[in-house]
């Protein structure tokens, strides 16, 4: 294979893998609503540890135990949205306060 054909082949393989990853993410509900994403995360947390344990037993590896994480994706998302919306709703009054303080500072410099 010449260089151009090899680069084209690499591009096709990478594009195929990226497309497959997007398809799997969409198929598993990761690109849906927050509730669908939380359900997909819960399903992954239930499925992955037994699969990893099976492979480590097969290969003869010993992995440390995984820490238990109590994390609610939808609650964290909702808290983040609430924080951003609170900041945006307070932005006009904060901008006004900062403008008044700025004008006072400029007036004090001019005196």
Coordinates of N, CA and C in Angstrom, one line a residue:
X1 N 0.8 -1.2 0.0 CA 0.0 0.0 0.0 C 0.9 1.3 0.0
X2 N 0.5 2.2 -0.8 CA 1.2 3.5 -0.8 C 0.7 4.3 0.4
X3 N 1.4 5.4 0.6 CA 1.1 6.3 1.8 C -0.3 6.9 1.7
X4 N -0.8 7.3 0.5 CA -2.1 7.9 0.4 C -3.2 6.9 0.7
X5 N -3.0 5.7 0.2 CA -4.0 4.6 0.4 C -4.0 4.2 1.8
X6 N -2.9 4.1 2.5 CA -2.8 3.8 3.9 C -3.5 4.8 4.7
X7 N -3.3 6.1 4.4 CA -3.9 7.2 5.2 C -5.4 7.2 5.0
X8 N -5.9 6.9 3.8 CA -7.3 6.8 3.5 C -7.9 5.6 4.3
X9 N -7.2 4.5 4.3 CA -7.7 3.3 5.1 C -7.8 3.7 6.6
X10 N -6.8 4.3 7.1 CA -6.8 4.7 8.5 C -8.0 5.7 8.8
X11 N -8.2 6.6 7.9 CA -9.3 7.5 8.0 C -10.7 6.8 8.1
X12 N -10.8 5.8 7.2 CA -12.1 5.0 7.1 C -12.3 4.2 8.4
X13 N -11.2 3.6 8.9 CA -11.3 2.8 10.1 C -11.7 3.7 11.3
X14 N -11.0 4.9 11.4 CA -11.3 5.8 12.5 C -12.7 6.3 12.4
X15 N -13.1 6.7 11.2 CA -14.5 7.2 11.0 C -15.5 6.1 11.3
X16 N -15.2 4.9 11.0 CA -16.1 3.8 11.3 C -16.2 3.5 12.8
X17 N -15.1 3.6 13.5 CA -15.1 3.4 14.9 C -15.9 4.6 15.6
X18 N -15.7 5.8 15.1 CA -16.4 6.9 15.7 C -17.9 6.8 15.5
X19 N -18.2 6.4 14.3 CA -19.7 6.3 14.0 C -20.3 5.2 14.8
X20 N -19.6 4.1 15.0 CA -20.1 3.0 15.8 C -20.2 3.4 17.3
X21 N -19.3 4.2 17.8 CA -19.4 4.7 19.1 C -20.6 5.6 19.3
X22 N -20.9 6.5 18.3 CA -22.0 7.3 18.4 C -23.3 6.5 18.3
X23 N -23.3 5.5 17.5 CA -24.5 4.6 17.4 C -24.8 3.9 18.7
X24 N -23.7 3.3 19.3 CA -23.9 2.6 20.5 C -24.4 3.5 21.6
X25 N -23.8 4.7 21.7 CA -24.3 5.7 22.7 C -25.7 6.1 22.5
X26 N -26.1 6.3 21.3 CA -27.5 6.6 21.0 C -28.4 5.4 21.3
X27 N -28.0 4.2 20.9 CA -28.8 3.0 21.1 C -29.0 2.7 22.6
X28 N -28.0 3.0 23.4 CA -28.1 2.7 24.8 C -28.8 3.9 25.6
X29 N -29.2 4.9 24.9 CA -29.9 6.0 25.6 C -29.1 7.1 26.2
X30 N -27.8 7.1 25.9 CA -26.9 8.1 26.5 C -27.1 9.5 25.9
X31 N -27.7 9.5 24.7 CA -27.9 10.8 24.1 C -29.3 11.3 24.2
X32 N -30.1 10.7 25.1 CA -31.5 11.1 25.3 C -31.6 12.1 26.4
X33 N -32.7 12.0 27.1 CA -33.0 12.9 28.2 C -32.1 12.5 29.4
X34 N -32.2 13.4 30.4 CA -31.4 13.1 31.7 C -31.9 11.8 32.3
X35 N -33.2 11.5 32.2 CA -33.7 10.3 32.9 C -33.1 9.1 32.1
X36 N -33.2 9.1 30.8 CA -32.6 8.0 29.9 C -31.1 7.8 30.2
X37 N -30.4 8.9 30.3 CA -29.0 8.8 30.6 C -28.7 8.2 32.0
X38 N -29.5 8.6 33.0 CA -29.3 8.0 34.3 C -29.6 6.5 34.3
X39 N -30.7 6.1 33.5 CA -31.0 4.7 33.4 C -29.8 3.9 32.7
X40 N -29.3 4.5 31.7 CA -28.2 3.9 31.0 C -26.9 3.8 31.9
X41 N -26.7 4.8 32.7 CA -25.5 4.7 33.6 C -25.8 3.6 34.6
X42 N -27.0 3.5 35.1 CA -27.3 2.5 36.1 C -27.1 1.1 35.5
X43 N -27.6 0.9 34.3 CA -27.4 -0.3 33.6 C -26.0 -0.7 33.4
X44 N -25.2 0.3 33.0 CA -23.7 0.1 32.8 C -23.1 -0.3 34.1
X45 N -23.5 0.4 35.2 CA -22.9 0.0 36.5 C -23.2 -1.4 37.0
X46 N -24.4 -1.9 36.5 CA -24.8 -3.2 36.9 C -24.1 -4.3 36.0
X47 N -23.8 -3.9 34.7 CA -23.3 -4.8 33.7 C -21.8 -4.9 33.7
X48 N -21.1 -3.8 33.8 CA -19.7 -3.8 33.6 C -18.9 -4.6 34.7
X49 N -19.1 -4.4 36.0 CA -18.3 -5.2 36.9 C -18.3 -6.7 36.7
X50 N -19.5 -7.3 36.5 CA -19.4 -8.8 36.2 C -18.6 -9.1 34.9
X51 N -18.7 -8.3 33.9 CA -18.0 -8.6 32.7 C -16.5 -8.4 32.9
X52 N -16.1 -7.4 33.6 CA -14.7 -7.2 33.9 C -14.1 -8.3 34.8
X53 N -14.9 -8.7 35.8 CA -14.5 -9.8 36.6 C -14.3 -11.1 35.8
X54 N -15.2 -11.3 34.9 CA -15.1 -12.5 34.0 C -13.8 -12.5 33.2
X55 N -13.4 -11.3 32.6 CA -12.2 -11.2 31.9 C -11.0 -11.3 32.7
X56 N -11.0 -10.7 33.9 CA -9.8 -10.8 34.8 C -9.6 -12.3 35.3
X57 N -10.7 -13.0 35.5 CA -10.6 -14.4 35.9 C -10.0 -15.2 34.7
X58 N -10.4 -14.9 33.5 CA -9.9 -15.6 32.3 C -8.5 -15.3 32.1
X59 N -8.0 -14.1 32.3 CA -6.6 -13.7 32.1 C -5.7 -14.0 33.3
X60 N -6.3 -14.2 34.4 CA -5.6 -14.5 35.6 C -5.1 -13.2 36.3
X61 N -5.7 -12.1 36.1 CA -5.3 -10.9 36.7 C -6.1 -10.7 38.0
X62 N -5.5 -9.9 38.9 CA -6.2 -9.5 40.1 C -6.4 -8.0 40.2
X63 N -7.6 -7.5 40.1 CA -7.8 -6.1 40.2 C -8.3 -5.7 41.6
X64 N -8.0 -4.5 42.0 CA -8.5 -4.0 43.3 C -10.0 -3.8 43.2
X65 N -10.7 -3.9 44.3 CA -12.1 -3.7 44.3 C -12.5 -2.2 43.9
X66 N -13.6 -2.1 43.3 CA -14.0 -0.7 42.8 C -14.7 0.0 44.0
X67 N -14.5 1.3 44.1 CA -15.2 2.0 45.2 C -16.7 2.2 44.8
X68 N -17.5 2.2 45.7 CA -18.9 2.4 45.5 C -19.2 3.9 45.4
X69 N -19.8 4.3 44.4 CA -20.1 5.8 44.1 C -21.6 6.0 44.1
X70 N -22.1 6.8 45.0 CA -23.5 7.1 45.0 C -23.6 8.4 44.3
X71 N -24.0 8.4 43.1 CA -24.1 9.6 42.2 C -25.3 9.6 41.4
X72 N -26.1 10.6 41.5 CA -27.3 10.7 40.8 C -27.1 11.7 39.6
X73 N -27.1 11.2 38.4 CA -26.8 12.1 37.3 C -27.9 13.1 37.1
X74 N -29.1 12.7 37.3 CA -30.2 13.7 37.1 C -30.3 14.8 38.1
X75 N -29.9 14.4 39.4 CA -29.9 15.4 40.5 C -28.8 16.4 40.3
X76 N -27.6 15.9 39.8 CA -26.5 16.8 39.6 C -26.8 17.7 38.4
X77 N -27.4 17.2 37.4 CA -27.8 18.0 36.2 C -28.7 19.1 36.6
X78 N -29.8 18.7 37.4 CA -30.7 19.7 37.9 C -30.1 20.7 38.7
X79 N -29.2 20.3 39.6 CA -28.5 21.3 40.5 C -27.7 22.3 39.6
X80 N -27.0 21.8 38.6 CA -26.2 22.6 37.8 C -27.1 23.6 37.0
X81 N -28.2 23.1 36.5 CA -29.1 24.0 35.8 C -29.6 25.1 36.7
X82 N -30.0 24.7 37.9 CA -30.5 25.7 38.9 C -29.5 26.7 39.2
X83 N -28.2 26.3 39.4 CA -27.1 27.2 39.7 C -26.9 28.2 38.6
X84 N -26.9 27.7 37.4 CA -26.7 28.6 36.2 C -27.8 29.6 36.0
X85 N -29.1 29.1 36.2 CA -30.2 30.0 36.1 C -30.2 31.0 37.2
X86 N -29.8 30.7 38.4 CA -29.8 31.7 39.5 C -28.8 32.7 39.2
X87 N -27.6 32.3 38.6 CA -26.6 33.3 38.3 C -27.0 34.2 37.2
X88 N -27.7 33.6 36.2 CA -28.2 34.5 35.1 C -29.3 35.4 35.5
X89 N -30.2 35.0 36.4 CA -31.2 35.9 36.9 C -30.7 37.0 37.8
X90 N -29.5 36.8 38.4 CA -28.9 37.8 39.3 C -28.0 38.7 38.5
X91 N -27.7 38.3 37.3 CA -26.7 39.0 36.5 C -27.0 40.5 36.2
X92 N -28.3 40.9 35.8 CA -28.5 42.3 35.6 C -28.3 43.2 36.8
X93 N -28.8 42.7 38.0 CA -28.6 43.5 39.2 C -27.1 43.6 39.6
X94 N -26.4 42.5 39.4 CA -25.0 42.5 39.7 C -24.2 43.5 38.8
X95 N -24.6 43.4 37.5 CA -24.0 44.3 36.5 C -24.2 45.8 36.9
X96 N -25.4 46.1 37.3 CA -25.8 47.4 37.7 C -24.9 47.8 39.0
X97 N -24.8 47.0 39.9 CA -24.0 47.3 41.1 C -22.5 47.5 40.7
X98 N -22.0 46.6 39.9 CA -20.6 46.8 39.5 C -20.4 48.1 38.7
X99 N -21.4 48.5 37.9 CA -21.3 49.7 37.1 C -21.2 50.9 38.0
X100 N -22.1 50.9 39.1 CA -22.1 52.0 40.0 C -20.8 52.1 40.8
X101 N -20.3 50.9 41.2 CA -19.0 50.9 41.9 C -17.9 51.4 40.9
X102 N -17.9 51.0 39.7 CA -16.9 51.5 38.7 C -16.9 53.0 38.5
X103 N -18.1 53.5 38.4 CA -18.3 55.0 38.2 C -17.7 55.7 39.5
X104 N -18.0 55.2 40.7 CA -17.5 55.8 41.9 C -16.0 55.8 41.9
X105 N -15.4 54.7 41.5 CA -13.9 54.5 41.4 C -13.3 55.5 40.4
X106 N -14.0 55.6 39.2 CA -13.5 56.6 38.2 C -13.6 58.0 38.7
X107 N -14.7 58.4 39.4 CA -14.9 59.7 40.0 C -13.8 60.0 41.0
X108 N -13.5 59.0 41.8 CA -12.5 59.2 42.9 C -11.1 59.4 42.3
X109 N -10.8 58.7 41.1 CA -9.6 58.9 40.5 C -9.4 60.3 39.8
X110 N -10.6 60.8 39.3 CA -10.5 62.1 38.6 C -10.4 63.3 39.6
X111 N -10.9 63.1 40.9 CA -10.8 64.2 41.9 C -9.4 64.6 42.2

